[in-house]
Short mmCIF file of C-alpha atoms and ligand atoms in Angstrom, two decimals:
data_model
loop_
_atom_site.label_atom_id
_atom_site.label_comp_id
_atom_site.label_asym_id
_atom_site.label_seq_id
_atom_site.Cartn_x
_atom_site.Cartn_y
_atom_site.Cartn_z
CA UNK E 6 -24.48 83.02 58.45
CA UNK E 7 -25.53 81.07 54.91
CA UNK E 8 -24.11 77.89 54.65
CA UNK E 9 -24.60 76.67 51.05
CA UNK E 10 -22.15 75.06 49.41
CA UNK E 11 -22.32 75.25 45.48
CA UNK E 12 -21.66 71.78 44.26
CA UNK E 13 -21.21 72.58 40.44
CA UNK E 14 -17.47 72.59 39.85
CA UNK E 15 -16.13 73.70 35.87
CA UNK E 16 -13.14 72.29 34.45
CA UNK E 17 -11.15 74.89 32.96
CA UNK E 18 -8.51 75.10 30.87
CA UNK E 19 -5.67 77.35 30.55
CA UNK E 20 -4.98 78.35 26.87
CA UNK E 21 -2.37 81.10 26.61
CA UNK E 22 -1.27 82.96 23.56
CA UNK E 23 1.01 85.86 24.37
CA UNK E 24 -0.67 86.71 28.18
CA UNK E 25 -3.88 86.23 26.64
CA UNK E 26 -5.89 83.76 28.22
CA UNK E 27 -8.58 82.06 26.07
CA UNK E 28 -11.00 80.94 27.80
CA UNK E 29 -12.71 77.66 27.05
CA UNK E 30 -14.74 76.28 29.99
CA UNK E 31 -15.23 72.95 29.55
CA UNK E 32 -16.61 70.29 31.22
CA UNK E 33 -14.00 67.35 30.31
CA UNK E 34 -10.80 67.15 28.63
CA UNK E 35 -9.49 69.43 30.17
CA UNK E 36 -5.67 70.25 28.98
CA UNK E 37 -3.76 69.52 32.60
CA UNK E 38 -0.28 70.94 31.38
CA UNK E 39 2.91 70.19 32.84
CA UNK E 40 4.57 72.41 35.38
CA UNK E 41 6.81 74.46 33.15
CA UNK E 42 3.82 75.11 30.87
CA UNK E 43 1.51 76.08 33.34
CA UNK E 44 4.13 78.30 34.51
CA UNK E 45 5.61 79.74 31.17
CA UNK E 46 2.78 82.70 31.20
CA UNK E 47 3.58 83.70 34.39
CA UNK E 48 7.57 83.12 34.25
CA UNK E 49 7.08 85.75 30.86
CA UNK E 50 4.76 88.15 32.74
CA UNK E 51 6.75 89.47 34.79
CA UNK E 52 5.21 92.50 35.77
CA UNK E 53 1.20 92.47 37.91
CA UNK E 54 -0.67 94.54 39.92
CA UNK E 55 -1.97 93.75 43.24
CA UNK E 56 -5.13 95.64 44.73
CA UNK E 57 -6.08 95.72 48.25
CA UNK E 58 -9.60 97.13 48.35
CA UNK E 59 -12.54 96.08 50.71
CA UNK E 60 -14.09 97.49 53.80
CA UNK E 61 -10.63 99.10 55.67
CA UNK E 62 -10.76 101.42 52.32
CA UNK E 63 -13.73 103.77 53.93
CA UNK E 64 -11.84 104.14 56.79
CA UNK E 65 -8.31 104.73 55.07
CA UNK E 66 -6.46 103.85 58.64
CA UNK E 67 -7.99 106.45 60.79
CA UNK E 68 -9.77 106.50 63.74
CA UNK E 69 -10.97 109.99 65.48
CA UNK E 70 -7.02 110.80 66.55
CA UNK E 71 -5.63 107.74 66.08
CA UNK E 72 -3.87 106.56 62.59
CA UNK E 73 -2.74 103.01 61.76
CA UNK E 74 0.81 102.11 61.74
CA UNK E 75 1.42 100.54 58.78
CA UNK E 76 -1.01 98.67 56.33
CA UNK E 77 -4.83 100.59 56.75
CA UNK E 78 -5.87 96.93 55.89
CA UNK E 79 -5.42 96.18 59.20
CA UNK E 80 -7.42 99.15 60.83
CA UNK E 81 -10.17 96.62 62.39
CA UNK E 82 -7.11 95.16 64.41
CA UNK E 83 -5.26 98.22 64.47
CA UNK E 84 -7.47 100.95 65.75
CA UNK E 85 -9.47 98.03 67.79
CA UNK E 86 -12.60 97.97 66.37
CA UNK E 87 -15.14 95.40 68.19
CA UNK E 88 -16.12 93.16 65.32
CA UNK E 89 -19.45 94.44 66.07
CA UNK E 90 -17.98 97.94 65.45
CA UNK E 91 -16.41 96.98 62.61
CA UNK E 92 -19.50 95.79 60.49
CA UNK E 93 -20.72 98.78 60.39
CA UNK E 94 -18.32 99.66 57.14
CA UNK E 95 -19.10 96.88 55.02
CA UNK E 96 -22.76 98.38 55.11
CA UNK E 97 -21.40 101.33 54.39
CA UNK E 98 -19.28 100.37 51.80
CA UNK E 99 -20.56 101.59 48.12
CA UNK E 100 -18.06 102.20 45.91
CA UNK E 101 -20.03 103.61 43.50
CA UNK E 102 -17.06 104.77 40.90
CA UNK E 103 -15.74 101.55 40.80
CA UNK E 104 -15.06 100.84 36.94
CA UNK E 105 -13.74 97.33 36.65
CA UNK E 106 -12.04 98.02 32.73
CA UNK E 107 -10.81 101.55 33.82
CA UNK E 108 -8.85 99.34 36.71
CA UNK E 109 -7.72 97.14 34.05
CA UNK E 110 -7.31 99.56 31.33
CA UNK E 111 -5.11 101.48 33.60
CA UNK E 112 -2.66 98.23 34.74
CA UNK E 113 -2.36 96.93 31.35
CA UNK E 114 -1.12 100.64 30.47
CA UNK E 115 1.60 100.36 32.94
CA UNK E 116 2.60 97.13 31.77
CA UNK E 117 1.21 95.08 33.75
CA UNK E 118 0.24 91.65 32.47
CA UNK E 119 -1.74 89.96 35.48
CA UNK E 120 -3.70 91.52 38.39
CA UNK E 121 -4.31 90.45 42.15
CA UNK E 122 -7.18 90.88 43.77
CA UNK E 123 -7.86 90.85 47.67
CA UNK E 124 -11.44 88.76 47.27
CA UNK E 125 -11.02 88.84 51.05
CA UNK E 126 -8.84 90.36 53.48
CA UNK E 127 -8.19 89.35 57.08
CA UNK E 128 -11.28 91.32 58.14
CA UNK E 129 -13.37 88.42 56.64
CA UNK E 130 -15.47 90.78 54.17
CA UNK E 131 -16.15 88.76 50.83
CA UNK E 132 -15.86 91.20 47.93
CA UNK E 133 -17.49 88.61 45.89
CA UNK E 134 -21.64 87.06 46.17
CA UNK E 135 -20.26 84.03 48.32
CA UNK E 136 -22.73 81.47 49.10
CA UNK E 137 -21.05 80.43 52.33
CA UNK E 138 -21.77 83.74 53.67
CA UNK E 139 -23.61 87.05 54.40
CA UNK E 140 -20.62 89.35 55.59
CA UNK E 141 -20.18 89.76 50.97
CA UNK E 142 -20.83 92.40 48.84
CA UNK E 143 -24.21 91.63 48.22
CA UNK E 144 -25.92 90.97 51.75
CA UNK E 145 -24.23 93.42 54.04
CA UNK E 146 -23.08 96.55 51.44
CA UNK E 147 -25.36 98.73 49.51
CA UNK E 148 -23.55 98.51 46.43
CA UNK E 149 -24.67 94.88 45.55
CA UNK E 150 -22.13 93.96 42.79
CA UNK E 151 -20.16 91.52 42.31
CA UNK E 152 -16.73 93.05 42.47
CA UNK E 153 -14.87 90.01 41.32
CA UNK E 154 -16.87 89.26 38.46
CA UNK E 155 -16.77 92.58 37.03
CA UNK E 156 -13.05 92.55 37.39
CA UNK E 157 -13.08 89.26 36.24
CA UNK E 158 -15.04 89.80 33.15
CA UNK E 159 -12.86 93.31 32.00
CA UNK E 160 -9.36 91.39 32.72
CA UNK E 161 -10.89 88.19 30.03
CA UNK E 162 -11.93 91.84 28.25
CA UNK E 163 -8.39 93.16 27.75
CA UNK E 164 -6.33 89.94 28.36
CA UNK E 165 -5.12 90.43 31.38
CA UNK E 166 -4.80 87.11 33.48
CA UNK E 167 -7.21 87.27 36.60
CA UNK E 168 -5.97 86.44 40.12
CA UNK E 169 -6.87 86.45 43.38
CA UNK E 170 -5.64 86.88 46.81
CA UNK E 171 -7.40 84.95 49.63
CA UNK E 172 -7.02 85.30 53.53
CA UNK E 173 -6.60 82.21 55.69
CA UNK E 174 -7.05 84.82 58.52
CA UNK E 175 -10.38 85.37 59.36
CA UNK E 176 -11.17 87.79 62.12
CA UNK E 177 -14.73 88.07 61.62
CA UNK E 178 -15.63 84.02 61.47
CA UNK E 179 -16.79 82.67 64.46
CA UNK E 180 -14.99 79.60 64.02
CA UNK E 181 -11.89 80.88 62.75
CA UNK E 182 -10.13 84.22 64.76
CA UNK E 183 -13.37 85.80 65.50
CA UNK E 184 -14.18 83.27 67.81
CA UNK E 185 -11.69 85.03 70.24
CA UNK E 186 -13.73 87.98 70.48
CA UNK E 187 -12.49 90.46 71.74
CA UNK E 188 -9.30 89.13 70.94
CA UNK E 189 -9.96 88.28 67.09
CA UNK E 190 -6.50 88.51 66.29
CA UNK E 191 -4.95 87.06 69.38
CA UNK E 192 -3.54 83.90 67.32
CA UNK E 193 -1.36 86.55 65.11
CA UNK E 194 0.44 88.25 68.32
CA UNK E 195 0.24 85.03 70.31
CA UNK E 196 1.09 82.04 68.26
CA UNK E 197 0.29 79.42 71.34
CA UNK E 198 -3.53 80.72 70.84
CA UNK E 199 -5.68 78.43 68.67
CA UNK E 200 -9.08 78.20 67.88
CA UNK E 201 -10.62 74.69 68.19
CA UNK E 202 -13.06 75.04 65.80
CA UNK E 203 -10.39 76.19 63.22
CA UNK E 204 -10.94 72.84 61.57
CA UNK E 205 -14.39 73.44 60.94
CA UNK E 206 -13.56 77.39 59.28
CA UNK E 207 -11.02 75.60 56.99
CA UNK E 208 -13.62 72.14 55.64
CA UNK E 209 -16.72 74.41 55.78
CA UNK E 210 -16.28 77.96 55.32
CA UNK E 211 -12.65 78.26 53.55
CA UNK E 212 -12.50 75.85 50.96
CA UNK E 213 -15.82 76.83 49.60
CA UNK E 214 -15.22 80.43 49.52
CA UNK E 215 -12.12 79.60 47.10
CA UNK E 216 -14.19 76.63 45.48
CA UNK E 217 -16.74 79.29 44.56
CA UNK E 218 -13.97 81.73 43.22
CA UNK E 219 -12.62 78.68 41.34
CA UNK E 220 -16.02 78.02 39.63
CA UNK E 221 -17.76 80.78 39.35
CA UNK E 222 -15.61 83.56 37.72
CA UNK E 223 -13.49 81.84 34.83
CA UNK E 224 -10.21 80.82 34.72
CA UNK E 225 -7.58 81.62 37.38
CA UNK E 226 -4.37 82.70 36.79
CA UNK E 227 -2.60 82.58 40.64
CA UNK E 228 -4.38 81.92 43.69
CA UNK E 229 -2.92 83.90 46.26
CA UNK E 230 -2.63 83.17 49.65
CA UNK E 231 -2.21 84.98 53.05
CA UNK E 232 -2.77 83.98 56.67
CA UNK E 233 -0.48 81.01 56.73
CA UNK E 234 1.37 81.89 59.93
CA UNK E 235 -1.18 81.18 62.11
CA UNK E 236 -1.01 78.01 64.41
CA UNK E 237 -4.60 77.26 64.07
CA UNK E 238 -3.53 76.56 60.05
CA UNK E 239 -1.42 73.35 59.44
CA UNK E 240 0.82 72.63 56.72
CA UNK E 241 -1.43 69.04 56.26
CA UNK E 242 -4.62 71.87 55.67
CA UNK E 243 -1.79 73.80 53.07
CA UNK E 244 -1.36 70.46 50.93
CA UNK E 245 -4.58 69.71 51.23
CA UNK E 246 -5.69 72.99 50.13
CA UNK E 247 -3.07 73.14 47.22
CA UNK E 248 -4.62 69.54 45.55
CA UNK E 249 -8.41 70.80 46.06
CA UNK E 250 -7.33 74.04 44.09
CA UNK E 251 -5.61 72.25 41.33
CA UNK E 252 -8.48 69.52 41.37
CA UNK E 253 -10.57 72.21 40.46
CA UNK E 254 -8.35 74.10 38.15
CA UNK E 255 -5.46 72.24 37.04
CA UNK E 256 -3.58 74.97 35.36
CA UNK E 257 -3.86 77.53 38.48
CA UNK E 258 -0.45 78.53 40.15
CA UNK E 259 -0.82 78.63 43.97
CA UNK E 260 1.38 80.81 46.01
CA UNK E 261 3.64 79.25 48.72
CA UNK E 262 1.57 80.80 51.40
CA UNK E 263 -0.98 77.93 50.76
CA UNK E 264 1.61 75.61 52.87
CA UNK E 265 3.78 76.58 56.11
CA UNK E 266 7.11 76.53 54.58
CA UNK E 267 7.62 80.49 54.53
CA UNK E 268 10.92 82.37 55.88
CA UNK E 269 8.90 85.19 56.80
CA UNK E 270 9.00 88.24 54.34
CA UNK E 271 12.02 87.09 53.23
CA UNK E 272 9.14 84.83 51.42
CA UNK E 273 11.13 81.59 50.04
CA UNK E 274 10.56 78.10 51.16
CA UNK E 275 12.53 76.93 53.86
CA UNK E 276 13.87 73.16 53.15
CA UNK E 277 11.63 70.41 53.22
CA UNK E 278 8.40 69.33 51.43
CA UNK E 279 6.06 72.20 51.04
CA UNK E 280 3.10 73.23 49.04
CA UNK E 281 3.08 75.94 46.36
CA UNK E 282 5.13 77.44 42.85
CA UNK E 283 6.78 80.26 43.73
CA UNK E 284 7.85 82.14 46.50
CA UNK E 285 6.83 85.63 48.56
CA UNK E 286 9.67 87.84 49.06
CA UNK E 287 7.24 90.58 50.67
CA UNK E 288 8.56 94.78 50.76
CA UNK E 289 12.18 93.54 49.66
CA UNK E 290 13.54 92.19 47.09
CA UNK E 291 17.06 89.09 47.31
CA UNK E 292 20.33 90.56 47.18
CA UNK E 293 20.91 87.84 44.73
CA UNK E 294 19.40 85.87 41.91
CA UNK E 295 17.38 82.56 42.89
CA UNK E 296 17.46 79.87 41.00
CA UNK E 297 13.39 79.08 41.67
CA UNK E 298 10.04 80.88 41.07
CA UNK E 299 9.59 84.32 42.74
CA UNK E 300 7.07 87.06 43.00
CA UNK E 301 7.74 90.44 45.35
CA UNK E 302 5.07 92.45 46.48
CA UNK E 303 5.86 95.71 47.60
CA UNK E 304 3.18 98.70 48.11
CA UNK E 305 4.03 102.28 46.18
CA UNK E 306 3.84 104.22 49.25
CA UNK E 307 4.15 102.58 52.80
CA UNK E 308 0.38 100.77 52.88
CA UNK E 309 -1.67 97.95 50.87
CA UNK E 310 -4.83 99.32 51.85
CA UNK E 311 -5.60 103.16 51.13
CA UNK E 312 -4.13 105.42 53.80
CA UNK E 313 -4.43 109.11 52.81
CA UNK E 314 -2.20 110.14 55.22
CA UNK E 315 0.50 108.19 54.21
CA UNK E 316 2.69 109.83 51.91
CA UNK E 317 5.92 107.90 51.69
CA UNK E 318 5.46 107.27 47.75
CA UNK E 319 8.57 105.36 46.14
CA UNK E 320 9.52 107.61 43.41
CA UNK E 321 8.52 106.46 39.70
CA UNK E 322 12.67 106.01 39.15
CA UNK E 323 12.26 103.70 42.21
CA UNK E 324 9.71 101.26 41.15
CA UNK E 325 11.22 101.46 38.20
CA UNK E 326 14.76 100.07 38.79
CA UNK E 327 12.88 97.74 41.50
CA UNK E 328 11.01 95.92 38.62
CA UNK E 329 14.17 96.17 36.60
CA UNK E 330 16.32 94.73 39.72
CA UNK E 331 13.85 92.05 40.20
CA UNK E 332 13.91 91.01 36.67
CA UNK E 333 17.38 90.58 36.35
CA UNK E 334 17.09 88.26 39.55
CA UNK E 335 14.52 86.06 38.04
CA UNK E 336 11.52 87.61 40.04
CA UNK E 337 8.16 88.60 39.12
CA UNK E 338 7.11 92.30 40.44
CA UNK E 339 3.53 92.52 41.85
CA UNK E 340 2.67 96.47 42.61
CA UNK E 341 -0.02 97.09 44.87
CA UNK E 342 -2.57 99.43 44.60
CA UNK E 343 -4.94 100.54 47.33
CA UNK E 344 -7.54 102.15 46.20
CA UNK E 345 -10.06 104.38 47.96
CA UNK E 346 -13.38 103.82 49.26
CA UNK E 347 -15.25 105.47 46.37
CA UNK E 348 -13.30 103.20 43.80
CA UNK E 349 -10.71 105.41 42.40
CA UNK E 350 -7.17 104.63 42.26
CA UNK E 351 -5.13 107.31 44.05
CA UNK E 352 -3.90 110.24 42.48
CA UNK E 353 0.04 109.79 43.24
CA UNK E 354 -0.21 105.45 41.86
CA UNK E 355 -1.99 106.65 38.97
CA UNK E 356 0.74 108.98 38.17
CA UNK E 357 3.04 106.32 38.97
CA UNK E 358 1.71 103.61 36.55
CA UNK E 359 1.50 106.02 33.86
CA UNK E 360 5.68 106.59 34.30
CA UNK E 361 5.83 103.07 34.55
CA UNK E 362 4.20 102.50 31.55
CA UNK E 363 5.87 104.58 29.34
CA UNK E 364 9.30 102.95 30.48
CA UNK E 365 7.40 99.66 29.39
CA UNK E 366 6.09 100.79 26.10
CA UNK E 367 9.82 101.77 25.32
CA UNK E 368 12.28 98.76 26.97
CA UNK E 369 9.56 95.98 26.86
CA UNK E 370 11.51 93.77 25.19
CA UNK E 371 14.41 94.03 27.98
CA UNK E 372 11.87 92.46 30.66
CA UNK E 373 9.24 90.33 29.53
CA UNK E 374 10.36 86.85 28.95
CA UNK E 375 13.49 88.02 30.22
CA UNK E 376 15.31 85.99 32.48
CA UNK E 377 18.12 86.54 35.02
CA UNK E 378 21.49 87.63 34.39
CA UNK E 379 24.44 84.93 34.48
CA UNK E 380 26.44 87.75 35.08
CA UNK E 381 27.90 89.54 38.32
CA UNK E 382 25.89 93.34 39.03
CA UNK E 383 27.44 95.70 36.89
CA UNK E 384 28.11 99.17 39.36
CA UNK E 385 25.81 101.33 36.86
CA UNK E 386 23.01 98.80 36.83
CA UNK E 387 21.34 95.40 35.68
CA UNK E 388 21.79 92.99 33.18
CA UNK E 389 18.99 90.86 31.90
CA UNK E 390 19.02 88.19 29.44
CA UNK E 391 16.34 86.37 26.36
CA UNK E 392 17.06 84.60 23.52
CA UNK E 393 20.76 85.22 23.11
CA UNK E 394 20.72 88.70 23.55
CA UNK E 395 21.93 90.57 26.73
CA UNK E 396 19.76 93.91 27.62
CA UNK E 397 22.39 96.89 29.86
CA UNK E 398 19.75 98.71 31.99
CA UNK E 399 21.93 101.07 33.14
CA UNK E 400 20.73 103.25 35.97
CA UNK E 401 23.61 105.47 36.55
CA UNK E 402 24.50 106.70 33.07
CA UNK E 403 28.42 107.47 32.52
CA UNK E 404 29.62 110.66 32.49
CA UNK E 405 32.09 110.46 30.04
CA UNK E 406 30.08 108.35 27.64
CA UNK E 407 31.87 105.21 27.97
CA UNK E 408 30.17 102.26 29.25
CA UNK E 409 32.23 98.99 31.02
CA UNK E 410 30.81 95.91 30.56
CA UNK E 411 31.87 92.88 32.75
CA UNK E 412 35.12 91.10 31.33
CA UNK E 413 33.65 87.91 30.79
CA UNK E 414 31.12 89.00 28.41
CA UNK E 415 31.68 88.43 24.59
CA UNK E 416 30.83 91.25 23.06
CA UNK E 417 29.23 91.53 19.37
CA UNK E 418 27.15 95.05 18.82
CA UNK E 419 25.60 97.21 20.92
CA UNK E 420 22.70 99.82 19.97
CA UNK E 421 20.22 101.39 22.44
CA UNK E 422 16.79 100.04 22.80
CA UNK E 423 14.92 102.75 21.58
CA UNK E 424 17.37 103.30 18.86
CA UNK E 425 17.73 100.23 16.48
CA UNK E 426 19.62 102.29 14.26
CA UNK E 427 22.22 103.19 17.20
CA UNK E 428 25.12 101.37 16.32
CA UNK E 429 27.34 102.49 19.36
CA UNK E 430 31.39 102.08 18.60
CA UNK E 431 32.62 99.08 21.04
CA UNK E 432 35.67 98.82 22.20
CA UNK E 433 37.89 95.56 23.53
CA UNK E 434 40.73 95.21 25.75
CA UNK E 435 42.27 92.95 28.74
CA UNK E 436 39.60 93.95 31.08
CA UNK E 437 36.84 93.28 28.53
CA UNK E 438 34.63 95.83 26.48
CA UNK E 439 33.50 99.36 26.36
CA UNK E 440 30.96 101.39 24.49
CA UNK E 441 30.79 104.40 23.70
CA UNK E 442 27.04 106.13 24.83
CA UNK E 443 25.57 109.40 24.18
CA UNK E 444 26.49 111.83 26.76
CA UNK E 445 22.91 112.01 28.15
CA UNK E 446 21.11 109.18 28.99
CA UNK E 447 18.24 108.36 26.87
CA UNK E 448 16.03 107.74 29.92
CA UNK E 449 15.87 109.56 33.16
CA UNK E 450 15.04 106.06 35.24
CA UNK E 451 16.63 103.10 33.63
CA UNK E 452 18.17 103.78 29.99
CA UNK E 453 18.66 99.99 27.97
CA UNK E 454 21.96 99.41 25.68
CA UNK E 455 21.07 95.79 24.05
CA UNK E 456 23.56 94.04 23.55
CA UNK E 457 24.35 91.11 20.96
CA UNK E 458 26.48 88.41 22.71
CA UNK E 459 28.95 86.35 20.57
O1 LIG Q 22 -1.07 91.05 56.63
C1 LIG Q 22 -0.94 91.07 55.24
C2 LIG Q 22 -0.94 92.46 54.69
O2 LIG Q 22 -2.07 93.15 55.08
C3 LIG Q 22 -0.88 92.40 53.16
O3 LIG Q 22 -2.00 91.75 52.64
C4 LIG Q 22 0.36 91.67 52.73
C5 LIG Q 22 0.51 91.49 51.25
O4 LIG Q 22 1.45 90.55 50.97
N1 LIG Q 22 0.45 90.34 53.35
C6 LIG Q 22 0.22 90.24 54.79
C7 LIG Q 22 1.42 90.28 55.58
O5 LIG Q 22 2.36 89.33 55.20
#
């Protein structure tokens, strides 16, 4: 294993206009924003894709009889691959219909204003030319480009704000989990296991794989961690980790994964002092709004990583009312996308980002910069709120055309969002107002009634 550590480091500064970043590397005076600022592209967003890819994708969770349960991403652990075994798939790895600004093209279609990227996965496989390492794209695949900076470069392309996700986990490192060969993941199903050397993965290995993701590939939207409930992996290494990224990058937003403070997939801090902006509800989404910075990540069918076989795909209604849901809780929505080992998106999320885009195109304005609703879940739907106005996503459109607001909203005009001209006939009384809707809803999924407050 290489160990070269690039020393350059590039200041970089965060200008956004809109979701667009501009990028202006610079090598001083750099702009180090305040918290809300840094934040405010992000908090608008809304809506960003996450993408599993690496190694597992050739193997798509099988092995001879055997199939995964749950996530492919896991098949090394899974279907118990040696790590010797298991190296064999990085060199076979070739992606060769990989097309970094069809990927991008295709999220900023459905909406989408940021994307994730998995630069490495608990297997350990760099999808990036690391320095620090051999097991990357370049020394142990065939296909010998840089994944990240093609995705980097067509996201600056199209203004969408690059990301990436990063694995504390390491099964393959010899000083991290894959020192307890056989057992590389013995520290995730025994949390009493540690790995002495752990120390050494983190200073040597860890931080300048994300130092060289930091530097080498523009600015940064979110780094993204995963890994953090491992014992070897402190919270002092998480706020450690969380200064040496924003040392870096000032304007980055870190996930609260970098730290130790996680409630499990329930994903929000627990109390106390820990590192990182916003939390990780993971495959659910809170019954109620919270009043700090959220993301949820949720898969489209049951998987991160592409699993052919699974074919538990949330419907396009689904995702849908989930962003729509999460929205009017004051959450951001990251989709994941897994796709296969030739490149190409599946078939069934393709479809699915195309419904969701056209929902986008048409009720936008209901969900980006949109923040929660001060009001109590209506029984056909969501409220969500920006600048003054009040947006009725109403999922279960009323029979008899009339619409019930809650009481304690002050009603001024109503029209539906993808009919200005729609001036719908309102209605007040004790128990507050009513509108009257078409008959049909304008949307199968989620149809939008805007709604001018008082
Ligand atoms: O183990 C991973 C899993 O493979 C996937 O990456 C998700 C995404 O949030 N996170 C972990 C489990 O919490």
């Amino acid at each position: 294993m290489k160990m070269k550590i690039k020393k350059t480091i590039t200041l970089a500064t965060l200008l956004l206009l809109n979701f667009s970043v501009v990028f202006s590397q610079q090598t001083s005076d750099v702009k180090k924003l305040s918290d809300d600022e840094r934040m405010a592209w992000w908090r608008d967003a809304k809506f960003g894709m996450f993408i599993h890819w690496g190694a597992y994708s050739i193997i798509g969770g099988e092995r001879g009889e055997q199939i995964a349960g749950g996530g492919a991403e896991w098949a090394m652990d899974k279907l118990d691959y040696t790590i010797e075994e298991y190296e064999k798939f990085p060199n076979m790895f070739n992606p060769e219909l990989f097309d970094a600004d069809a990927w991008v093209t295709m999220a900023k279609n459905a909406g989408m204003k940021y994307i994730v990227i998995t630069s490495k996965h608990h297997d350990g496989f760099a999808l990036w030319d690391s320095k620090v390492s051999d097991y990357d794209i370049m020394d142990s695949s065939p296909f010998k480009r840089d994944i990240i900076k093609e995705l980097a470069e067509a996201c600056k392309k199209q203004g969408i704000i690059f990301c990436f996700y990063h694995s504390i986990v390491d099964w393959h490192h010899p000083q991290a989990q894959g020192n307890l060969f056989p057992n590389y993941n013995a520290g995730q199903k025994d949390q009493t296991v540690v790995n002495p050397e752990f120390p050494k993965y983190f200073k040597n290995y860890l931080k300048p794989q994300v130092e060289e993701l930091l530097t080498g590939y523009g600015d940064v939207g979110v780094v993204w961690f995963d890994g953090d409930w491992i014992a070897d992996y402190t919270t002092e290494m998480g706020k450690e980790f969380y200064d040496f990224i924003r040392d870096i990058q000032p304007n980055t937003i870190v996930n609260n994964r970098v730290d130790k403070g996680r409630m499990g997939m329930e994903g929000m801090d627990m109390e106390g002092n820990f590192a990182g902006d916003f939390g990780t509800p993971e495959q659910e989404i809170p019954a109620t709004g919270i009043d700090s910075d959220w993301e949820a990540c949720m898969t489209m069918n049951g998987s991160w990583g592409y699993k052919p076989s699974d074919h538990k795909w949330k419907s396009s209604e689904d995702l849908i009312q989930k962003l729509v849901d999460i929205v009017s809780k004051g959450g951001n929505f990251l989709l994941n996308i897994g796709p296969d080992g030739f490149g190409r998106f599946p078939a069934e999320s393709i479809r699915r980002l195309n419904d969701m885009g056209a929902w986008t195109k048409a009720n936008g304005e209901a969900i980006y910069g949109a923040t929660a609703s001060p009001y109590d879940r209506p029984e056909w739907g969501r409220y969500t709120k920006k600048d003054g106005v009040l947006y009725a996503h109403v999922f279960d459109w009323p029979e008899d055309g009339k619409l019930v607001l809650n009481g304690d909203i002050k009603l001024k005009e109503a029209s539906l969002l993808t009919d200005p001209k729609s001036k719908l006939t309102t209605e007040s009384s004790d128990q507050g107002f009513t509108i009257s809707v078409p008959k049909s809803a304008p949307d199968a999924s989620v149809s939008v009634v805007k709604l001018t407050l008082n």
